[in-house]
mmCIF file of C-alpha atoms and ligand atoms in Angstrom:
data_model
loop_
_atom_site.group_PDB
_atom_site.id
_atom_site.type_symbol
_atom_site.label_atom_id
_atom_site.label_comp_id
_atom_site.label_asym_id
_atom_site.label_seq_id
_atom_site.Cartn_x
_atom_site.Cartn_y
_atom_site.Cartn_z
ATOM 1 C CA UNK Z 1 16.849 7.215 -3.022
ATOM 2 C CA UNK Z 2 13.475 9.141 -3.225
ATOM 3 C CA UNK Z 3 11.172 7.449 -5.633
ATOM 4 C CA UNK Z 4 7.864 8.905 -5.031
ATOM 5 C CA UNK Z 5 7.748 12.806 -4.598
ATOM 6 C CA UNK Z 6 4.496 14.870 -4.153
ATOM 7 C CA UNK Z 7 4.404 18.580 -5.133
ATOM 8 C CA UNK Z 8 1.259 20.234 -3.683
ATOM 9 C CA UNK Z 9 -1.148 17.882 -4.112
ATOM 10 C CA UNK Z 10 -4.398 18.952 -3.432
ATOM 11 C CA UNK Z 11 -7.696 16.538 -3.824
ATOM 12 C CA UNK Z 12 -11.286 18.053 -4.072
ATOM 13 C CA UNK Z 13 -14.602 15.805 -3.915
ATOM 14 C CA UNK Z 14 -17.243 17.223 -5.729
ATOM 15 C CA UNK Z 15 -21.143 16.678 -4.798
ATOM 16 C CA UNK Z 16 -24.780 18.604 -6.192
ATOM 17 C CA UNK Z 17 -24.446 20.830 -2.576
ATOM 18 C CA UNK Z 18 -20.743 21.031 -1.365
ATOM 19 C CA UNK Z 19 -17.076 20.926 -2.025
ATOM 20 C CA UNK Z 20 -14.604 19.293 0.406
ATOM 21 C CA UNK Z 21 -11.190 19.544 0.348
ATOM 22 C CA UNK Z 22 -9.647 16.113 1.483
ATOM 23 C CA UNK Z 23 -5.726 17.263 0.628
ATOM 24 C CA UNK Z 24 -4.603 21.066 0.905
ATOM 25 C CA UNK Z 25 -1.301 21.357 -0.774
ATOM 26 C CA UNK Z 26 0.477 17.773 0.274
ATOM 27 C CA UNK Z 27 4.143 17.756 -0.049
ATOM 28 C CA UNK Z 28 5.922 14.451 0.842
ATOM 29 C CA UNK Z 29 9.061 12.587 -0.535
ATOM 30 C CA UNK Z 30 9.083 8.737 0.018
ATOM 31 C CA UNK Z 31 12.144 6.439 0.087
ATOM 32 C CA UNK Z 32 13.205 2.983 -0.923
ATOM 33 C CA UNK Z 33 13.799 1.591 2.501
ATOM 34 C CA UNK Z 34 10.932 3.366 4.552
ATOM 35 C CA UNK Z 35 8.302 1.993 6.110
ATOM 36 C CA UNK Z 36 5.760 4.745 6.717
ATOM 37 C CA UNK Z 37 2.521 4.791 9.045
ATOM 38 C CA UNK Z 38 0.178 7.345 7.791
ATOM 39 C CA UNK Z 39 -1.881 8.073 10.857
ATOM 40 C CA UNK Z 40 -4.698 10.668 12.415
ATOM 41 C CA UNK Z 41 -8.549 11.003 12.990
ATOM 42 C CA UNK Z 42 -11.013 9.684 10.372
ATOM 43 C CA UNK Z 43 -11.447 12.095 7.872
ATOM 44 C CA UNK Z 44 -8.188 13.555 8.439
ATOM 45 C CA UNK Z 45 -7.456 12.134 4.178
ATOM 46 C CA UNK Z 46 -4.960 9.256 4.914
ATOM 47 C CA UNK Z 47 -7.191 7.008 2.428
ATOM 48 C CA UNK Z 48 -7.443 9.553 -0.109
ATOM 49 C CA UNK Z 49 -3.568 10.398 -0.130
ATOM 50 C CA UNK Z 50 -3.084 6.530 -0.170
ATOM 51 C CA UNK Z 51 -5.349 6.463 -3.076
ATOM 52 C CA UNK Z 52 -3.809 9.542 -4.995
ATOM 53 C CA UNK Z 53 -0.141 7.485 -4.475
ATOM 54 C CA UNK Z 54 -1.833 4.544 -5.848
ATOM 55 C CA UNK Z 55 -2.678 6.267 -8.931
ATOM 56 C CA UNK Z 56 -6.305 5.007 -7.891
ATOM 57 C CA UNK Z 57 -7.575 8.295 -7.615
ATOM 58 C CA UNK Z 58 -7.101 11.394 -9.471
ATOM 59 C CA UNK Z 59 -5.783 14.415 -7.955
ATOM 60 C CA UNK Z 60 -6.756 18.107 -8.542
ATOM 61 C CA UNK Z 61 -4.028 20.771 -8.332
ATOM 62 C CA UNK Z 62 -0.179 19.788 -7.684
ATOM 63 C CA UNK Z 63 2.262 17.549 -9.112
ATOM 64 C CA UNK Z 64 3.411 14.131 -8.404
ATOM 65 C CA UNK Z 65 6.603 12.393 -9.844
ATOM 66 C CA UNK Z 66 7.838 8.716 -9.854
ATOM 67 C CA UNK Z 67 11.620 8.075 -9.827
ATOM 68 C CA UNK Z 68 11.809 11.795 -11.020
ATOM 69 C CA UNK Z 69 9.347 11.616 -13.954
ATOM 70 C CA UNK Z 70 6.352 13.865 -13.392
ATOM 71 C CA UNK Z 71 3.330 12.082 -13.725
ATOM 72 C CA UNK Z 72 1.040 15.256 -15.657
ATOM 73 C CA UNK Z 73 2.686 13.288 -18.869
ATOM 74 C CA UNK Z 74 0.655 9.941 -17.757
ATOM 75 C CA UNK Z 75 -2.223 8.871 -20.042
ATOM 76 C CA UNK Z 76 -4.939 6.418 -19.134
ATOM 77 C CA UNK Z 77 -3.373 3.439 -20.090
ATOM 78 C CA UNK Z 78 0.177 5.081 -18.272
ATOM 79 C CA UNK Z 79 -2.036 4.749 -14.922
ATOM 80 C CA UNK Z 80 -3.109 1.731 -15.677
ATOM 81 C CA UNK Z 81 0.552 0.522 -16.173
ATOM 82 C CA UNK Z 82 1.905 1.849 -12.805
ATOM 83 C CA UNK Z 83 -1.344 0.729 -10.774
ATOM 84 C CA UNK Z 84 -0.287 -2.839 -12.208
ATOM 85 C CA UNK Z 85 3.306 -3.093 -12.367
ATOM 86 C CA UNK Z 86 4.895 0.058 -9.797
ATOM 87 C CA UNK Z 87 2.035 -0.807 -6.923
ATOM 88 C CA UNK Z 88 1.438 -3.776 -4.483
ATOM 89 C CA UNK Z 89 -1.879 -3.308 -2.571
ATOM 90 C CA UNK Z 90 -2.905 -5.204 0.639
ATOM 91 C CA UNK Z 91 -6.565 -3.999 1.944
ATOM 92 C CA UNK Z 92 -8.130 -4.303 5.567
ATOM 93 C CA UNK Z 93 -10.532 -6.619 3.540
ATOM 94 C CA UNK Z 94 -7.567 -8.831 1.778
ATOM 95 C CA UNK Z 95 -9.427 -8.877 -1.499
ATOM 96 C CA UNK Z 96 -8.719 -12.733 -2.124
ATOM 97 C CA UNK Z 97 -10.500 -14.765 -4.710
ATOM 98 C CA UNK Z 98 -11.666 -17.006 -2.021
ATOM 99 C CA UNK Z 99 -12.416 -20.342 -3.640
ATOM 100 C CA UNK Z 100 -8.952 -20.450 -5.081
ATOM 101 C CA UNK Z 101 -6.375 -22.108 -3.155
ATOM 102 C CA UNK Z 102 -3.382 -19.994 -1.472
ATOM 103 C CA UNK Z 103 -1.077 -20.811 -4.572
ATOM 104 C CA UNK Z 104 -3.815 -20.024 -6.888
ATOM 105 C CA UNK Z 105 -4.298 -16.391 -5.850
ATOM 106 C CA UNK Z 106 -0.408 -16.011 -6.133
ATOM 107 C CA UNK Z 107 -0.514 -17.707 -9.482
ATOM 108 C CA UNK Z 108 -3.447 -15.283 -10.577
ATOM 109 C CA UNK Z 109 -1.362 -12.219 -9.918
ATOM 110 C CA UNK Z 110 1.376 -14.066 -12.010
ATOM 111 C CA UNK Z 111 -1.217 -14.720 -14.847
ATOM 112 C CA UNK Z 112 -2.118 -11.043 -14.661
ATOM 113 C CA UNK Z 113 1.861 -10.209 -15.875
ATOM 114 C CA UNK Z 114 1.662 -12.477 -18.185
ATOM 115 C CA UNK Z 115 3.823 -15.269 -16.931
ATOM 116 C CA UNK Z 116 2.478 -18.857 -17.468
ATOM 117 C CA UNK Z 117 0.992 -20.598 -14.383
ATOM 118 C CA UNK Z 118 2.367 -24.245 -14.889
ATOM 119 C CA UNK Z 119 5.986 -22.769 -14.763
ATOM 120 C CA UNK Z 120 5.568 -20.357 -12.244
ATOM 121 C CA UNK Z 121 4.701 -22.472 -9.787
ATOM 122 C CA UNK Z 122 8.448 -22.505 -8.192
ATOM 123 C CA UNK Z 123 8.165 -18.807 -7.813
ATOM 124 C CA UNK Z 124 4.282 -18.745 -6.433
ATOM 125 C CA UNK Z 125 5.582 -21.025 -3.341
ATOM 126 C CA UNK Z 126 8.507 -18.319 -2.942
ATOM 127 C CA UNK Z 127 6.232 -15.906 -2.059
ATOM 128 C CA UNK Z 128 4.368 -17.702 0.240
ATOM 129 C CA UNK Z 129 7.158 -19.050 2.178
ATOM 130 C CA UNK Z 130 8.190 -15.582 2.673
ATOM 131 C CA UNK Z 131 5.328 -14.990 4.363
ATOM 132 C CA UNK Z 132 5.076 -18.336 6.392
ATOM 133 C CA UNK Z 133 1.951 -19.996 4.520
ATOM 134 C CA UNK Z 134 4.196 -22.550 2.680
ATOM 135 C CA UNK Z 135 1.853 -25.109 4.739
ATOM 136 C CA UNK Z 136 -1.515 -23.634 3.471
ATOM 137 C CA UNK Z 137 -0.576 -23.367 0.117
ATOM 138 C CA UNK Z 138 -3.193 -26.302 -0.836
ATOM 139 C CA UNK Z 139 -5.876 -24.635 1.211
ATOM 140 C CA UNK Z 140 -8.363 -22.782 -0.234
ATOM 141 C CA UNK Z 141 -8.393 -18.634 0.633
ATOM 142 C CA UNK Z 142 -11.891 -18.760 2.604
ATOM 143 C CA UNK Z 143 -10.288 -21.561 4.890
ATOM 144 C CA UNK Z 144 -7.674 -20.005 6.335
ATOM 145 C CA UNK Z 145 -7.508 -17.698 9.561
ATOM 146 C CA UNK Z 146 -7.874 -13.798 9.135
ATOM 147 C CA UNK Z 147 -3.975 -13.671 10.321
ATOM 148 C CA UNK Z 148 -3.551 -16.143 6.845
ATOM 149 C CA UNK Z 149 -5.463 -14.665 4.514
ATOM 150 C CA UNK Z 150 -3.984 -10.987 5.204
ATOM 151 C CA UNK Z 151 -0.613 -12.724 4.960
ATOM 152 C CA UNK Z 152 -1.852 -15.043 1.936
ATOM 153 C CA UNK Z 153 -2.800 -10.956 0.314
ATOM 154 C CA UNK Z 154 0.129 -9.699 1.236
ATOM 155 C CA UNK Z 155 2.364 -12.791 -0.631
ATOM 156 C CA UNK Z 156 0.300 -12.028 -3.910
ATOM 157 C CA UNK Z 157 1.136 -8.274 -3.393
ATOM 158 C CA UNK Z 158 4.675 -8.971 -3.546
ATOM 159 C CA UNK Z 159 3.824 -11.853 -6.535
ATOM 160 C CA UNK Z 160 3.664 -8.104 -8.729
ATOM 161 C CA UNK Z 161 7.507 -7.634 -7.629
ATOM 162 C CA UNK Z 162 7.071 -3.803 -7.409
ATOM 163 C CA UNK Z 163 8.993 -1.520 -5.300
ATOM 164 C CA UNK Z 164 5.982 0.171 -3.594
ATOM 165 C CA UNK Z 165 3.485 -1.505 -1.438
ATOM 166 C CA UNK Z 166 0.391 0.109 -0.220
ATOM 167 C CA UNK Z 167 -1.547 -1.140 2.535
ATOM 168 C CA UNK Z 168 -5.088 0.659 3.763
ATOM 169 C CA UNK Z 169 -5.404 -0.333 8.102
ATOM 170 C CA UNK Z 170 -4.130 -4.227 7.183
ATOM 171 C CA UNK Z 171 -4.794 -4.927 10.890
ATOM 172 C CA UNK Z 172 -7.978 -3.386 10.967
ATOM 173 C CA UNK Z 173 -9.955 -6.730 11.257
ATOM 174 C CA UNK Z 174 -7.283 -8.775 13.403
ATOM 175 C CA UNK Z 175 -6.412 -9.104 16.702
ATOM 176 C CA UNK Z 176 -3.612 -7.615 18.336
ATOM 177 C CA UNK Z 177 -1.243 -10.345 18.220
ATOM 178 C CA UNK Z 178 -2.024 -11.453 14.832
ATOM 179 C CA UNK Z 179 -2.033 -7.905 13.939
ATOM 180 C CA UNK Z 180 1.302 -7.167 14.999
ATOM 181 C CA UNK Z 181 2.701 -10.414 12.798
ATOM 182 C CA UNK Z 182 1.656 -8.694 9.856
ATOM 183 C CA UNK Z 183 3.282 -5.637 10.664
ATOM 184 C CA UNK Z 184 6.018 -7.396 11.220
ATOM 185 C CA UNK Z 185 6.493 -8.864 7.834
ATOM 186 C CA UNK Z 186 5.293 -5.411 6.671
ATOM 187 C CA UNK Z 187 8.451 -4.143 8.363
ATOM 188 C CA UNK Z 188 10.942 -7.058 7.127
ATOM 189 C CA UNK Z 189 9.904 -6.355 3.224
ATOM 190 C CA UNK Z 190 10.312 -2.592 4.142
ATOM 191 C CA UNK Z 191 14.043 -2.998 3.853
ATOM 192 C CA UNK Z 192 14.167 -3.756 0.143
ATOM 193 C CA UNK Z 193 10.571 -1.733 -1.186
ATOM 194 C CA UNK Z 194 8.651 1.516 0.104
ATOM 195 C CA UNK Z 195 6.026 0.322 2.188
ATOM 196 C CA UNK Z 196 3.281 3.099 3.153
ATOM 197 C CA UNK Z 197 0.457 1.842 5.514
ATOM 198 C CA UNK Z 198 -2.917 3.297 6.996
ATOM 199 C CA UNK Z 199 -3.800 2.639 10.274
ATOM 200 C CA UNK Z 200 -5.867 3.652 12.832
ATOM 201 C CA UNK Z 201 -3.549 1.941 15.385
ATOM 202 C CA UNK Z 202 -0.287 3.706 15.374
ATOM 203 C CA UNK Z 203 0.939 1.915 18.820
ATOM 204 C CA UNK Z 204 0.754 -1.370 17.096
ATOM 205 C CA UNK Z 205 3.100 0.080 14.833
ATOM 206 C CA UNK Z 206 5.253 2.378 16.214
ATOM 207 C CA UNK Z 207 8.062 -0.076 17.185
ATOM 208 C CA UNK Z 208 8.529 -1.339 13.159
ATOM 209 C CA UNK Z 209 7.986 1.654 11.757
ATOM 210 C CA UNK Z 210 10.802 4.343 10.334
ATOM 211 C CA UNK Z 211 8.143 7.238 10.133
ATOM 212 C CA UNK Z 212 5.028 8.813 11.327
ATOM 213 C CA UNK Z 213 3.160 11.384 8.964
ATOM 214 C CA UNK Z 214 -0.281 12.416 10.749
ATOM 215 C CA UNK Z 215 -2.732 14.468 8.743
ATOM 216 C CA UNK Z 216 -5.069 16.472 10.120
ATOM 217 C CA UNK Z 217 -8.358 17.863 7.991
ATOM 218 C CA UNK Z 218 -6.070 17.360 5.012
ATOM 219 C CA UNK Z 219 -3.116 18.814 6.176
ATOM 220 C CA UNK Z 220 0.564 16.955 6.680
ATOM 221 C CA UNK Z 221 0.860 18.236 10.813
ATOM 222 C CA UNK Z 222 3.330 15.655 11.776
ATOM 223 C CA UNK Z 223 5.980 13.979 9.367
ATOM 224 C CA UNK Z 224 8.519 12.661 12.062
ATOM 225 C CA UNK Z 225 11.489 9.759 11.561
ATOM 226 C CA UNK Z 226 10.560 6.786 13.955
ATOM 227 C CA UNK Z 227 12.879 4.363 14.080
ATOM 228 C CA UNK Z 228 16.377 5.119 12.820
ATOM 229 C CA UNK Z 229 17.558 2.065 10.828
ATOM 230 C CA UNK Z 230 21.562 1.573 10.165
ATOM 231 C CA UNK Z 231 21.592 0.688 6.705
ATOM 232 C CA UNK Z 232 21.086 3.109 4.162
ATOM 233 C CA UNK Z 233 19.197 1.434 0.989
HETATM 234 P P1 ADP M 301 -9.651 9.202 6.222
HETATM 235 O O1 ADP M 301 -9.201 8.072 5.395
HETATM 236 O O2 ADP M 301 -8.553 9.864 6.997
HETATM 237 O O3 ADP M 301 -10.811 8.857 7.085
HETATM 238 P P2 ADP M 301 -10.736 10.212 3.769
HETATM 239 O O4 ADP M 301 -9.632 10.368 2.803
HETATM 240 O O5 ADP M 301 -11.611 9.019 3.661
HETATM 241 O O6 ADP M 301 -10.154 10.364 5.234
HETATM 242 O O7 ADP M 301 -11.666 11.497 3.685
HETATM 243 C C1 ADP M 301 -11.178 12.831 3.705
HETATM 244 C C2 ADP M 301 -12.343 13.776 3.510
HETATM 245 O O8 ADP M 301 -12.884 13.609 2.211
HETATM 246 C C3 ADP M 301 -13.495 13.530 4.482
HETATM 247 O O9 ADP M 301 -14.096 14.779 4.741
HETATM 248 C C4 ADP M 301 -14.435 12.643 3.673
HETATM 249 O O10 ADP M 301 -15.759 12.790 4.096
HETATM 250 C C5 ADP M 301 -14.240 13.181 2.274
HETATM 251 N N1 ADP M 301 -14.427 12.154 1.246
HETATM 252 C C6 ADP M 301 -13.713 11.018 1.106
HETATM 253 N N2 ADP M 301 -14.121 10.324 0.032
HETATM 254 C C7 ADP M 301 -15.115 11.047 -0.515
HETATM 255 C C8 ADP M 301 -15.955 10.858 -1.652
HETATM 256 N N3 ADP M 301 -15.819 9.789 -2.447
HETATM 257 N N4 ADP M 301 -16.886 11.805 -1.919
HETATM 258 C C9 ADP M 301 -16.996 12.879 -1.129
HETATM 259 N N5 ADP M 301 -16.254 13.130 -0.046
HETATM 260 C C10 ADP M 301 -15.323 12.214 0.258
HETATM 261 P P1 ADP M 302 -11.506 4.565 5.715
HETATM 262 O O1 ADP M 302 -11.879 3.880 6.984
HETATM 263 O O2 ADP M 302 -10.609 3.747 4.836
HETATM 264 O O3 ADP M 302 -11.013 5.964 5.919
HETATM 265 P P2 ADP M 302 -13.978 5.717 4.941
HETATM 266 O O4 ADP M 302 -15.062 5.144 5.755
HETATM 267 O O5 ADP M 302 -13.452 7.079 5.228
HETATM 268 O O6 ADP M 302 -12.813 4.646 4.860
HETATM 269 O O7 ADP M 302 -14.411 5.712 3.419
HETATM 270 C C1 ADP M 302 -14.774 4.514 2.757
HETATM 271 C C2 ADP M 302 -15.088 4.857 1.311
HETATM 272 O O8 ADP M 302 -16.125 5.832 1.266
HETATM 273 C C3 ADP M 302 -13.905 5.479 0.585
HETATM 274 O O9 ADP M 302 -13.845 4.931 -0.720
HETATM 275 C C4 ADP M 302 -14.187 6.947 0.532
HETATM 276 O O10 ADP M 302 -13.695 7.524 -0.673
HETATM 277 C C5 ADP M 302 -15.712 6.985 0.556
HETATM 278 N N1 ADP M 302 -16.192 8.156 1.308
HETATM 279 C C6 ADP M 302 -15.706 8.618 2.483
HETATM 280 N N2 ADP M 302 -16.343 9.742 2.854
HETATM 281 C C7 ADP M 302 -17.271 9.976 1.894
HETATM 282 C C8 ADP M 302 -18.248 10.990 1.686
HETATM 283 N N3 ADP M 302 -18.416 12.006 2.529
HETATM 284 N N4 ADP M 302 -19.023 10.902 0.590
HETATM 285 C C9 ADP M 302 -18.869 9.909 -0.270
HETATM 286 N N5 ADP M 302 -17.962 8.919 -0.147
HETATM 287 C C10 ADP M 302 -17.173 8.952 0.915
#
C-alpha cells in the first residue's frame, strides 16, 4: 500500500553567489510496512529529502502525493496539518522539553491534538511502555540516559498516532549498543507505520532494516530491498 509517492522532486538552495542543487529529479514510492535507511556521504541530500517528506521544507520542481492526493493542491495551513497530524519526528537531538517529566512530554504532544491531559493519562503511559520507559515515567526528560530520552522522543512521536515516522541519524549521539535498541524499536513499530531514517551508520542498521536508498550528490544511486519480511501490510 504506497502512501507516500515522489514524482521528480528536485530541491534548489538559493544564496547572493551560487545555486546548489541538493535533489535532481527524486523518484521514490514508500510503503506502509517499510522501514527505510536513507544512507550516503554528507552532502549527498538525505536531510533535505527527509525534510521535503516532512513537508518541512519546500521543494522546487516535481510532484509529491500522499495516499494518492498530489500535494501542489496543499495551502499553508494544509502543510501545517500534515506536519502535525500525517508526521512523527524523532531527531539525533530528541527535542524534549527537558524539565517536564517523561509523561509530561507525551501528554504535551496529546495537548497539541487537542485531547485533555487529565484523561489522557491512560494512553500517555501506553506509549511509554511501548517503548520500555514505563519506570521513568516520573522522571524528568534531562534525567534520564541518552538511550531514554531518544526512546522517551520516540514514545511522544508515536503519542501523534500517524502512519509516518521520520527520524534524522537517531543514533547519532549514542553508543553502539544503545544505538542499536533504538533501532530496534524503530524496526518493531515499522510493521504497522512507514518508518524512514537517516543515518550515517548503515551497519547498525542493516539487519532491521527492509531497504537501503543511498543518494549520492542528490541523486537516488542505490534503492535496494534489505530484509525481506513475510507479511505483507
Ligand atoms: P546530507 O544530509 O546528505 O549531508 P544535505 O541535504 O544537508 O545533505 O545537503 C545537500 C546539499 O545541499 C549540500 O551541498 C549542502 O551544502 C546543501 N545545503 C543543505 N542545506 C542548505 C541550505 N540551507 N542552504 C544552502 N545549501 C544547503
Ligand atoms: P546533517 O548532518 O543532518 O546532514 P548538515 O550538517 O548537513 O546536517 O546540516 C545542518 C543544517 O545546516 C541543515 O538544516 C541544513 O539545511 C543546513 N545546511 C547544510 N549545508 C548548508 C549550507 N551549505 N548552507 C547553509 N545551510 C546549510
Amino acid at each position: 500500500e504506497t502512501i507516500l509517492r515522489l514524482q521528480n522532486i528536485s530541491k534548489y538552495y538559493y544564496s547572493d553567489t551560487s545555486v546548489t542543487q541538493a535533489l535532481r529529479k527524486i523518484n521514490l514510492e514508500f510503503s506502509m510496512g517499510e522501514f527505510v535507511a536513507i544512507t550516503g556521504e554528507s552532502g549527498g541530500g538525505k536531510s533535505t529529502l527527509l525534510n521535503v517528506i516532512s513537508g518541512m521544507l519546500p521543494f522546487d520542481e516535481g510532484e509529491m502525493y500522499f495516499r494518492g492526493e498530489p500535494t501542489f493542491q496543499y495551502d499553508d495551513q494544509d502543510w501545517e496539518e500534515y506536519r502535525r497530524n500525517k508526521i512523527g519526528f524523532v531527531f539525533q537531538d530528541y527535542s524534549l522539553i527537558n524539565h517536564y517529566t517523561a509523561l509530561d512530554n507525551i501528554l504535551a504532544a496529546l495537548v497539541i491534538q487537542g485531547k485533555d491531559p487529565e484523561s489522557s493519562k491512560e494512553e500517555a503511559m501506553a506509549y511509554l511502555e511501548q517503548v520500555g520507559l514505563t519506570e521513568q515515567a516520573a522522571q524528568r526528560a534531562s534525567q534520564l540516559s541518552s538511550g531514554q530520552k531518544q526512546r522517551l522522543s520516540i514514545a511522544r512521536a508515536l503519542a501523534k498516532n500517524t502512519d509516518i515516522i521520520v527520524a534524522d541519524e537517531p543514533t547519532g549521539n549514542l553508543d553502539s549498543e544503545t544505538g542499536e535498541q533504538i533501532v530496534e524499536i524503530l524496526e518493531r513499530l515499522s510493521h504497522e507505520k512507514l518508518v524512514i531514517m537517516v543515518t550515517h551508520n548503515y551497519d547498525q542498521a542493516e539487519p532491521y532494516v527492509t531497504r537501503r536508498i543511498r543518494l549520492h550528490d542528490g541523486e537516488v544511486v542505490t534503492d535496494v530491498p534489505v530484509n525481506k519480511r513475510d507479511e505483507n501490510v
